[in-house]
GROMACS .gro file of N, CA and C in nm:
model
  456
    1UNK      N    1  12.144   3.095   3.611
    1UNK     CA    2  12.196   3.222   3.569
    1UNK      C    3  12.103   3.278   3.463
    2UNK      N    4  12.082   3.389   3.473
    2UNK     CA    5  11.979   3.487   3.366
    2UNK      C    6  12.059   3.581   3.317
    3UNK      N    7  12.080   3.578   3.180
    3UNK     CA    8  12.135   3.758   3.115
    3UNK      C    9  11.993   3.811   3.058
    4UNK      N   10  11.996   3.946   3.115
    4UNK     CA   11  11.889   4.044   3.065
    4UNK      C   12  11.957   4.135   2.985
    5UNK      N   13  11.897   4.133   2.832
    5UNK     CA   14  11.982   4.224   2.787
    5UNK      C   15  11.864   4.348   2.721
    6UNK      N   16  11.962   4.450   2.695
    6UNK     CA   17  11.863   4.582   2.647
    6UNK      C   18  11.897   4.631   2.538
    7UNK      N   19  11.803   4.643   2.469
    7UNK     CA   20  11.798   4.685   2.333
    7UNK      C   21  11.865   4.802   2.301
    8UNK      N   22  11.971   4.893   2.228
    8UNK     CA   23  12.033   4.960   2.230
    8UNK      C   24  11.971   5.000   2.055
    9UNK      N   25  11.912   5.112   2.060
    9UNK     CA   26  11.896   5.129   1.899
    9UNK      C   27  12.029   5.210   1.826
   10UNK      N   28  12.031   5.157   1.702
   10UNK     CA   29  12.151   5.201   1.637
   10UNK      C   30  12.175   5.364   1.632
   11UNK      N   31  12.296   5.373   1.658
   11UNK     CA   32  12.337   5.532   1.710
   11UNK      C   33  12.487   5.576   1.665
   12UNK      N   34  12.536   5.670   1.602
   12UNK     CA   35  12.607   5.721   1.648
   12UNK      C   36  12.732   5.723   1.741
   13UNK      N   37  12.866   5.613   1.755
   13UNK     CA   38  12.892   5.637   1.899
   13UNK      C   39  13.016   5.768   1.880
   14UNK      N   40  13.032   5.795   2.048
   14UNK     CA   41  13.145   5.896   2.043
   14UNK      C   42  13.250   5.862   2.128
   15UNK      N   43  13.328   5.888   2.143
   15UNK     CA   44  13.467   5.905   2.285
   15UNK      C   45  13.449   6.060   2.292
   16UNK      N   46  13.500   6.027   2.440
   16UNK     CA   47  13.480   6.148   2.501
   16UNK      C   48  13.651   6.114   2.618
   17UNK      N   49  13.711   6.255   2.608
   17UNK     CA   50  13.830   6.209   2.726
   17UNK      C   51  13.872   6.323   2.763
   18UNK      N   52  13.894   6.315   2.890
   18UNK     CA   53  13.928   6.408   2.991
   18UNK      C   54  14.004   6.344   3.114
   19UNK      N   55  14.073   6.473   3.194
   19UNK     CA   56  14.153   6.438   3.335
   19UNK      C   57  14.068   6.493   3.439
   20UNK      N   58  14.102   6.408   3.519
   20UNK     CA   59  14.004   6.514   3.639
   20UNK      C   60  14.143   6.518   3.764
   21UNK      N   61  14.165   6.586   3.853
   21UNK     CA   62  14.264   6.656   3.956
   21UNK      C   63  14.217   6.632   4.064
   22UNK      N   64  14.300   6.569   4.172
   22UNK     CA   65  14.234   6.563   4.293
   22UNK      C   66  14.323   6.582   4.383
   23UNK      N   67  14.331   6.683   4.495
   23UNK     CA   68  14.443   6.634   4.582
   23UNK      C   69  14.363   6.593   4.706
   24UNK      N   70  14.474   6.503   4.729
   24UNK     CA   71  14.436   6.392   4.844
   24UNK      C   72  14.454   6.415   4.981
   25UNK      N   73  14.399   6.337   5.036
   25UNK     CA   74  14.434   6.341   5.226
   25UNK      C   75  14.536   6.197   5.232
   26UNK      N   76  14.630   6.205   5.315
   26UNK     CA   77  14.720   6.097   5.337
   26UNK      C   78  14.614   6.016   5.364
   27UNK      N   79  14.640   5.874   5.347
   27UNK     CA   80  14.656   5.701   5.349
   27UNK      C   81  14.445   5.703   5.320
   28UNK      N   82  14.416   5.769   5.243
   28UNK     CA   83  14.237   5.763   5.238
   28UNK      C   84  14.213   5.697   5.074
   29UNK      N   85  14.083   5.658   5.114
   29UNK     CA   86  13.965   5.666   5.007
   29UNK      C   87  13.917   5.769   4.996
   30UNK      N   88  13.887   5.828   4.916
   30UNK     CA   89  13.868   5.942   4.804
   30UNK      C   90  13.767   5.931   4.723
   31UNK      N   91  13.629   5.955   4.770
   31UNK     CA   92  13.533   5.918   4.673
   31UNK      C   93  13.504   6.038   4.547
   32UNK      N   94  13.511   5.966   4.487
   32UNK     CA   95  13.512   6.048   4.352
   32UNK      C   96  13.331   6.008   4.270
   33UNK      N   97  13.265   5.952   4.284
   33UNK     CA   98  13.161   5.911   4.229
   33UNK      C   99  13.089   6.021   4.193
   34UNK      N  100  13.059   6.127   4.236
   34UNK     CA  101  12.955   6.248   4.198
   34UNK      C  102  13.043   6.320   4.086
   35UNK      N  103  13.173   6.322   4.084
   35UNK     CA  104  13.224   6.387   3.974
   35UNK      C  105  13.246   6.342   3.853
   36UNK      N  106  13.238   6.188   3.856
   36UNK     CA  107  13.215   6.123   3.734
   36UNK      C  108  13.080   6.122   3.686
   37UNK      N  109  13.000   6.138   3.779
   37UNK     CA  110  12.884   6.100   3.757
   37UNK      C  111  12.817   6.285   3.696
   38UNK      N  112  12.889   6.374   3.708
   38UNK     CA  113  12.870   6.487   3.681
   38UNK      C  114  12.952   6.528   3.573
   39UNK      N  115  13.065   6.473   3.502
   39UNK     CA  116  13.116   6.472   3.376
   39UNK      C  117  13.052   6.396   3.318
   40UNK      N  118  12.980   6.244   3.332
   40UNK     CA  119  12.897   6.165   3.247
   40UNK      C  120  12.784   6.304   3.131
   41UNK      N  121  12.684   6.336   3.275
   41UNK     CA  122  12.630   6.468   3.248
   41UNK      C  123  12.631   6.575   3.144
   42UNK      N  124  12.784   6.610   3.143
   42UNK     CA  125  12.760   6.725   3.121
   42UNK      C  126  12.837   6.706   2.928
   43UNK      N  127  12.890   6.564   2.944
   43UNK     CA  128  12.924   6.492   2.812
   43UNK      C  129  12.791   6.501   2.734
   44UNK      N  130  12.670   6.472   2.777
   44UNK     CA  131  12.544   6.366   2.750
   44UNK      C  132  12.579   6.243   2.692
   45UNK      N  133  12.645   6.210   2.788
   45UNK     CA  134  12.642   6.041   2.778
   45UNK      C  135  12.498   5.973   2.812
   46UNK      N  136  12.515   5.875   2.703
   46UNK     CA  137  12.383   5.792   2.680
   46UNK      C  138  12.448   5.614   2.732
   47UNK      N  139  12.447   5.533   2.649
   47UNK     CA  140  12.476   5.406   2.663
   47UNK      C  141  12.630   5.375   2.634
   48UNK      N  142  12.724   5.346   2.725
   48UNK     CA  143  12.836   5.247   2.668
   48UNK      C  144  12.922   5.275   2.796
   49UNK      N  145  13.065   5.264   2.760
   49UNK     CA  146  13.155   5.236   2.846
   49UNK      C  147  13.286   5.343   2.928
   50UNK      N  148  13.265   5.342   3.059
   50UNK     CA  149  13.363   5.460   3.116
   50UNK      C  150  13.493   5.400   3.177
   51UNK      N  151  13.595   5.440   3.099
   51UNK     CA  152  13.742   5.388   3.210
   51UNK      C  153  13.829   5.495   3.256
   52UNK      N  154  13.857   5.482   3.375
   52UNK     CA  155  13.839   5.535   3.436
   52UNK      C  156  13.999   5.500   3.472
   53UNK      N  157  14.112   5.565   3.491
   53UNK     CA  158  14.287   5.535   3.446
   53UNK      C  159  14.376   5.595   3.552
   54UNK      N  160  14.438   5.592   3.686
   54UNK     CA  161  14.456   5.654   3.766
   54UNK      C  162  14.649   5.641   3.727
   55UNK      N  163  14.704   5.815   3.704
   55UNK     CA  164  14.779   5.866   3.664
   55UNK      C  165  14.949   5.806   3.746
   56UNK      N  166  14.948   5.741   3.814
   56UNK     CA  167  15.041   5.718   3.981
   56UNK      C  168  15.081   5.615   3.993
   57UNK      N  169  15.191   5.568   4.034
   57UNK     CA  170  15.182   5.388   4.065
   57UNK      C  171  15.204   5.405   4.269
   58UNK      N  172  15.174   5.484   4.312
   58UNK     CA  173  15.151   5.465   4.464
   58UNK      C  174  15.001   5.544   4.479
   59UNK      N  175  14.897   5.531   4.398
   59UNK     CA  176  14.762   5.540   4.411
   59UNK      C  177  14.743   5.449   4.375
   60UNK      N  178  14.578   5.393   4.376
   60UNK     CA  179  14.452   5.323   4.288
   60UNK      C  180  14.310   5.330   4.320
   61UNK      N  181  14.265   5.275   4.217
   61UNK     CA  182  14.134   5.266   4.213
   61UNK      C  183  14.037   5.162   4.240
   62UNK      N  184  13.976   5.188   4.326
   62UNK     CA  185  13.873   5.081   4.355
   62UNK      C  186  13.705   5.121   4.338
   63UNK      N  187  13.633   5.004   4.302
   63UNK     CA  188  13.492   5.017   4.345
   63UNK      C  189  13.445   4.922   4.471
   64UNK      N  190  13.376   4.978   4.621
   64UNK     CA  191  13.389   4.937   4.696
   64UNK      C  192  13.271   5.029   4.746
   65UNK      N  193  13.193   4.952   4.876
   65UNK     CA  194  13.081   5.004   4.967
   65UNK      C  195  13.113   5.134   5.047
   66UNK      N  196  13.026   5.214   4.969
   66UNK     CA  197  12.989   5.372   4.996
   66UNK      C  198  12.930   5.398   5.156
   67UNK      N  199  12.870   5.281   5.239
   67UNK     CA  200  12.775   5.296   5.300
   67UNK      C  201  12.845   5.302   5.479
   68UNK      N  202  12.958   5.242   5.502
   68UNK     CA  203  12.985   5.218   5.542
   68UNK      C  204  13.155   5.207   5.595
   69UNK      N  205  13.171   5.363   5.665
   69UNK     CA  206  13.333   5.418   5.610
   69UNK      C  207  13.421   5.295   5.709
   70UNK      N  208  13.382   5.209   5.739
   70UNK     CA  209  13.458   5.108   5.856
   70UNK      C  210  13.493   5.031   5.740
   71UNK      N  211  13.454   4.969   5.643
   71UNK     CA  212  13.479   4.926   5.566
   71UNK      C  213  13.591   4.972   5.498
   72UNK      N  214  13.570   5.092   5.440
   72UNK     CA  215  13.735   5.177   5.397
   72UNK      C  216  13.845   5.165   5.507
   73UNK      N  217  13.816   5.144   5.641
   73UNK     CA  218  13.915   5.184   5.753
   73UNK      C  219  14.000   5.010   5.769
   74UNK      N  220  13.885   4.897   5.729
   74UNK     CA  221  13.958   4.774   5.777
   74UNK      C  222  14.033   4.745   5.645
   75UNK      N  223  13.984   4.795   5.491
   75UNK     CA  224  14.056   4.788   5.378
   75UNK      C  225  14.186   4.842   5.379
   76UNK      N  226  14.194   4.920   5.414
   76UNK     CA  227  14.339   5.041   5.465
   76UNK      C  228  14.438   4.948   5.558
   77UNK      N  229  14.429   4.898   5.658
   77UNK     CA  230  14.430   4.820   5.768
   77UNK      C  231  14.509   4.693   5.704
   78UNK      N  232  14.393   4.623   5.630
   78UNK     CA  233  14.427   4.482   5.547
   78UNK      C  234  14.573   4.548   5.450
   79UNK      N  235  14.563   4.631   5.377
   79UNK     CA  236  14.673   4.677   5.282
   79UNK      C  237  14.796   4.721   5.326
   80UNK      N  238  14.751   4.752   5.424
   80UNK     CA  239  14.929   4.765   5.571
   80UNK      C  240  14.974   4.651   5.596
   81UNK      N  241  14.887   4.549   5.607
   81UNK     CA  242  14.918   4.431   5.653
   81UNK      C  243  14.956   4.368   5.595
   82UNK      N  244  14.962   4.374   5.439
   82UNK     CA  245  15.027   4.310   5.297
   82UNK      C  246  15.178   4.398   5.253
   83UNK      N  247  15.142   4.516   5.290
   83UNK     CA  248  15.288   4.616   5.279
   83UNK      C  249  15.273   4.687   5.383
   84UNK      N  250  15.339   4.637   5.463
   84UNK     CA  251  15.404   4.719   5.593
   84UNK      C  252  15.526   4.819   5.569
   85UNK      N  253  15.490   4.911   5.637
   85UNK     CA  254  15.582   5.046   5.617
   85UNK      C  255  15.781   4.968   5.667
   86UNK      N  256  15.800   4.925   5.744
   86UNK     CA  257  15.899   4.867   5.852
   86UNK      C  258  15.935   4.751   5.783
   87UNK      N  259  15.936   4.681   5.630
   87UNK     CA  260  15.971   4.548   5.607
   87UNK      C  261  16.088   4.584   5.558
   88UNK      N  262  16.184   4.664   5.545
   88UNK     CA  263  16.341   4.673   5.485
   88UNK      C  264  16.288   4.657   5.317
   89UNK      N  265  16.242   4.732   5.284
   89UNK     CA  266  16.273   4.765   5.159
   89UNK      C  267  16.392   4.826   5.077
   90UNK      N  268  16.432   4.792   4.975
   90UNK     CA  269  16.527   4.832   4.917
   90UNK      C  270  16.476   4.955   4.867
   91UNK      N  271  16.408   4.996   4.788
   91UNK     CA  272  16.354   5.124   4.759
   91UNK      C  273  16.329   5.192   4.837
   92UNK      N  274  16.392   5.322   4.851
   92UNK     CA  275  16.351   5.400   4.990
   92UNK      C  276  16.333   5.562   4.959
   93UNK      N  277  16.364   5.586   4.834
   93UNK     CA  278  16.460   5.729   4.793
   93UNK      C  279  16.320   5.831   4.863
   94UNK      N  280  16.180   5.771   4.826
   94UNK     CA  281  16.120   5.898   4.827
   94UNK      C  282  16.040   5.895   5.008
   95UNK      N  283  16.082   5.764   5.054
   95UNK     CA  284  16.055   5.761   5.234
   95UNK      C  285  15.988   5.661   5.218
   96UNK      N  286  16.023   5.667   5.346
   96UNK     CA  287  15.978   5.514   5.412
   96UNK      C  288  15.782   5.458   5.346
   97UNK      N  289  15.747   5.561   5.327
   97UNK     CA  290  15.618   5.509   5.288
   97UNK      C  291  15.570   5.497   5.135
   98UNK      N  292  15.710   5.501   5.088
   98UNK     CA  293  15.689   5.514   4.907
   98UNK      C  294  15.676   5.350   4.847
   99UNK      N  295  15.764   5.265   4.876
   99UNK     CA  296  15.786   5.139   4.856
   99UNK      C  297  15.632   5.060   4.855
  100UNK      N  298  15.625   5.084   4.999
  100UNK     CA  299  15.477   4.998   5.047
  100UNK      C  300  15.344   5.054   4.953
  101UNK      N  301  15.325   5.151   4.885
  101UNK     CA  302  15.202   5.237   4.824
  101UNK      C  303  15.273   5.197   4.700
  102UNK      N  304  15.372   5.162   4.666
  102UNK     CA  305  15.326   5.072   4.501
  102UNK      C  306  15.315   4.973   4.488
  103UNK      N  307  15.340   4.853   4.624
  103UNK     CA  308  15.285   4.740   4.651
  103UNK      C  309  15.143   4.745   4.671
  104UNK      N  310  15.097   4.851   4.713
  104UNK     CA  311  14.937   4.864   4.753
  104UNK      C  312  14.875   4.864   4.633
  105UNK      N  313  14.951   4.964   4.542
  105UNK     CA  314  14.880   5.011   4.440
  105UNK      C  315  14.864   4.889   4.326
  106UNK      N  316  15.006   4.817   4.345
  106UNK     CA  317  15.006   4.665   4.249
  106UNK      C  318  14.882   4.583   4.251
  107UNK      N  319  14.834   4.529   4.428
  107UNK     CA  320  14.770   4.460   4.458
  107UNK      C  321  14.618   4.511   4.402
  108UNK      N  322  14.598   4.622   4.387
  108UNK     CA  323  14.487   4.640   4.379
  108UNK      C  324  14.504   4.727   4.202
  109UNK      N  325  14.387   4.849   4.175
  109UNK     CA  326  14.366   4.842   4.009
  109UNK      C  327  14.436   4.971   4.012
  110UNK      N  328  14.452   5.031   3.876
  110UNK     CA  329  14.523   5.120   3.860
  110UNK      C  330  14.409   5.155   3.718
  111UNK      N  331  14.306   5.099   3.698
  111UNK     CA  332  14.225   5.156   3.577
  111UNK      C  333  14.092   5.043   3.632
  112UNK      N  334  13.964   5.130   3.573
  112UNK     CA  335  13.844   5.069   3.606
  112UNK      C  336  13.757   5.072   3.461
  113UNK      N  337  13.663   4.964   3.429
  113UNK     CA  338  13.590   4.987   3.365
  113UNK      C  339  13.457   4.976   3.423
  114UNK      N  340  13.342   5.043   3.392
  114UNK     CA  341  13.229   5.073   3.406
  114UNK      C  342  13.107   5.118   3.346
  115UNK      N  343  13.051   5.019   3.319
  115UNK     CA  344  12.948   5.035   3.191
  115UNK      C  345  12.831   5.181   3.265
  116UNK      N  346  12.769   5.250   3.130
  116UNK     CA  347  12.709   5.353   3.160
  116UNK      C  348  12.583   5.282   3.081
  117UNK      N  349  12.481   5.375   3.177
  117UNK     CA  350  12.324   5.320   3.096
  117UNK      C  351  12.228   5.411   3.117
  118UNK      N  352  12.219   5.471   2.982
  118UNK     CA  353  12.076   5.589   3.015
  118UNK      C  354  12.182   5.701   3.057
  119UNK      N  355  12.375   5.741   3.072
  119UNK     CA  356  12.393   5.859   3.133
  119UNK      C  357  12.433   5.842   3.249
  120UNK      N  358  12.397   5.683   3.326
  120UNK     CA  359  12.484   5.689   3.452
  120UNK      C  360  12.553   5.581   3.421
  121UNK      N  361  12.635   5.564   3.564
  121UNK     CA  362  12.696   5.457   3.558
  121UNK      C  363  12.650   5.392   3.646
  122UNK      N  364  12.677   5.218   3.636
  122UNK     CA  365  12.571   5.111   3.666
  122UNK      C  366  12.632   5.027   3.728
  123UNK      N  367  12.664   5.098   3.852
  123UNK     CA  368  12.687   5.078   4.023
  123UNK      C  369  12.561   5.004   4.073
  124UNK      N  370  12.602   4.922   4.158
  124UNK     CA  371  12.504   4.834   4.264
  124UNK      C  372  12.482   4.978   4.358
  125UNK      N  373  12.372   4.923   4.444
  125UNK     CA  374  12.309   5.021   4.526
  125UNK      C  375  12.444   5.087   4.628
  126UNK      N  376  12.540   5.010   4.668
  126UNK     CA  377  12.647   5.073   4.745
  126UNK      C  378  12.734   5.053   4.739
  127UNK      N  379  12.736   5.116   4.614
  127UNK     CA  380  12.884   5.110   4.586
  127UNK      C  381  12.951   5.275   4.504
  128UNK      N  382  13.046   5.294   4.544
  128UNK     CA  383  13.134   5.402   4.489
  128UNK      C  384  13.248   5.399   4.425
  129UNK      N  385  13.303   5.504   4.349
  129UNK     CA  386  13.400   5.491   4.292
  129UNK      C  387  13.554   5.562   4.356
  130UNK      N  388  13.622   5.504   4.391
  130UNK     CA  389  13.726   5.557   4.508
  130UNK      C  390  13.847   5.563   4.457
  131UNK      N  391  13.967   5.699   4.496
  131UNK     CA  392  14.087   5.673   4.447
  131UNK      C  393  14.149   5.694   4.572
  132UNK      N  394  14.233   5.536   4.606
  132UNK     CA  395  14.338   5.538   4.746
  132UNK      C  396  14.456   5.621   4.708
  133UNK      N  397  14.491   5.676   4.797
  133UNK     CA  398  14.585   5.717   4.874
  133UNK      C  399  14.653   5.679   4.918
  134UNK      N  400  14.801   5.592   4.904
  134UNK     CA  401  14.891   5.517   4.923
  134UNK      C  402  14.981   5.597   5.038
  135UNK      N  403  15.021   5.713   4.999
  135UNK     CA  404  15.118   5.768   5.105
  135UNK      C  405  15.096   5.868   5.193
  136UNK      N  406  15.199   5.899   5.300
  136UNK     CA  407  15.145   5.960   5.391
  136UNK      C  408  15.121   6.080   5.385
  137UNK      N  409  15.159   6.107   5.293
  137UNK     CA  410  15.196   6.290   5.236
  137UNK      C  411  15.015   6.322   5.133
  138UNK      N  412  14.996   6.419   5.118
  138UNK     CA  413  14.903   6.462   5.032
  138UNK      C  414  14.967   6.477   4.887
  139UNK      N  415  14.931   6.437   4.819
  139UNK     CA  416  14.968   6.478   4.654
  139UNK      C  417  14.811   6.541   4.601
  140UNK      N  418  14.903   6.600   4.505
  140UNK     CA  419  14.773   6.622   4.359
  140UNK      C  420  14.781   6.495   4.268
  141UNK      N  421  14.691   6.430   4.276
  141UNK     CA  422  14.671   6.289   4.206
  141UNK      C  423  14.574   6.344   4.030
  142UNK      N  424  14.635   6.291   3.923
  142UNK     CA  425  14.577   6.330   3.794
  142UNK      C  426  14.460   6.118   3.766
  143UNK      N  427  14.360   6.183   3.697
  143UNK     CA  428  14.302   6.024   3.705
  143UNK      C  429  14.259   6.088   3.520
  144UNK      N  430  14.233   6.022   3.435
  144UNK     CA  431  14.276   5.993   3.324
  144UNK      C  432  14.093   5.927   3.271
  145UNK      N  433  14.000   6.007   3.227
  145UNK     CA  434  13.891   5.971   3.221
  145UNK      C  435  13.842   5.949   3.043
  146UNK      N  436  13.742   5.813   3.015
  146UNK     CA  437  13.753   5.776   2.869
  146UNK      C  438  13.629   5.735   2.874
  147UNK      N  439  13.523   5.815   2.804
  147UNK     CA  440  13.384   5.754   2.773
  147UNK      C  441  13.330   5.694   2.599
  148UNK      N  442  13.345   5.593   2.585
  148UNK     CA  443  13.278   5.555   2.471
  148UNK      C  444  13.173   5.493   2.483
  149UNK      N  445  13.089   5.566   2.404
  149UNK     CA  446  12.907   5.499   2.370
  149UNK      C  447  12.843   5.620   2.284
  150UNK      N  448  12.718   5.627   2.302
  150UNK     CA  449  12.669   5.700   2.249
  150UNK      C  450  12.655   5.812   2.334
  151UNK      N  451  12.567   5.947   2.253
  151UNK     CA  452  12.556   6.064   2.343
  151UNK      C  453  12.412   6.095   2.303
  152UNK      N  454  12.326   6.173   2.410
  152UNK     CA  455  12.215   6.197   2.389
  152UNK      C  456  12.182   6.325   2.296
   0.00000   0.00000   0.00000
C-alpha cells in the first residue's frame, strides 16, 4: 500500500452551502455530476471537502460507473429484488411503491462525501455522481450541497 500525499499550503478555509432541485424520471439514476462540478466552479473551490445530502427518504445517492447505462439498469433490477413492490407491506398510505423506495433508499446512502482537488472533485475515471429515484411517480427531489476547503 502507498499514500501519496499533497502539499496543501496554508490558506484560508471557507464553507460554502447550497440546494440544488431536480425533478426526476420514475425508478432512474439521475446523473447529476456536471452540476456539481459546475457549482464547485462557480464557488472557486480550491482544495477540501464536498457533501453532498439528499433531501427524501425514498431517494439516494450513489457514486457508480458513468460508462455504462446497463450497469444502472442491473443496479435498479438488484434493488427490486431486495424490495419488491408485491411483499405485503404494512406501509402503504402513499402506494404500493412508497414502502419499497425507503427500503431502497435505507440500503443504499442518503449523503456522500467527496474530496475536491484543484476545484474538482476526485472521481476515478468512471465514475459519476447519481441521485436514484425510488418511485414510480416523478417528484421534485431537493439535494442539500456543503463545500469546505479553501477557495481560489
Amino acid at each position: 500500500m502507498e499514500i501519496r500525499e499533497t502539499a496543501t499550503k496554508t490558506t484560508t478555509l471557507s464553507q460554502q452551502i447550497a440546494r440544488l432541485s431536480m425533478r426526476t424520471s420514475p425508478r432512474q439514476f439521475h446523473d447529476f455530476t456536471r452540476e456539481l462540478a459546475g457549482w464547485l466552479r462557480n464557488i472557486s473551490a480550491g482544495d477540501g471537502l464536498l457533501t453532498v445530502f439528499v433531501r427524501h427518504t425514498s431517494a439516494s445517492l450513489t457514486i457508480q460507473e458513468n460508462a455504462d447505462p446497463d450497469v444502472q439498469r442491473d443496479l435498479l433490477d438488484a434493488l427490486d429484488g431486495i424490495a419488491p413492490e408485491n411483499a405485503g407491506y404494512r406501509h402503504s398510505t402513499e402506494g404500493p411503491d412508497d414502502m419499497p423506495a425507503h427500503i431502497k433508499a435505507m440500503v443504499t446512502s442518503t449523503n456522500l462525501s467527496i474530496p475536491v482537488l484543484g476545484g474538482s472533485m476526485d472521481l476515478g475515471t468512471w465514475q459519476g455522481v447519481y441521485l436514484i429515484e425510488h418511485r414510480a411517480t416523478p417528484h421534485e427531489r431537493s439535494v442539500a450541497l456543503v463545500y469546505q476547503g479553501s477557495t481560489d
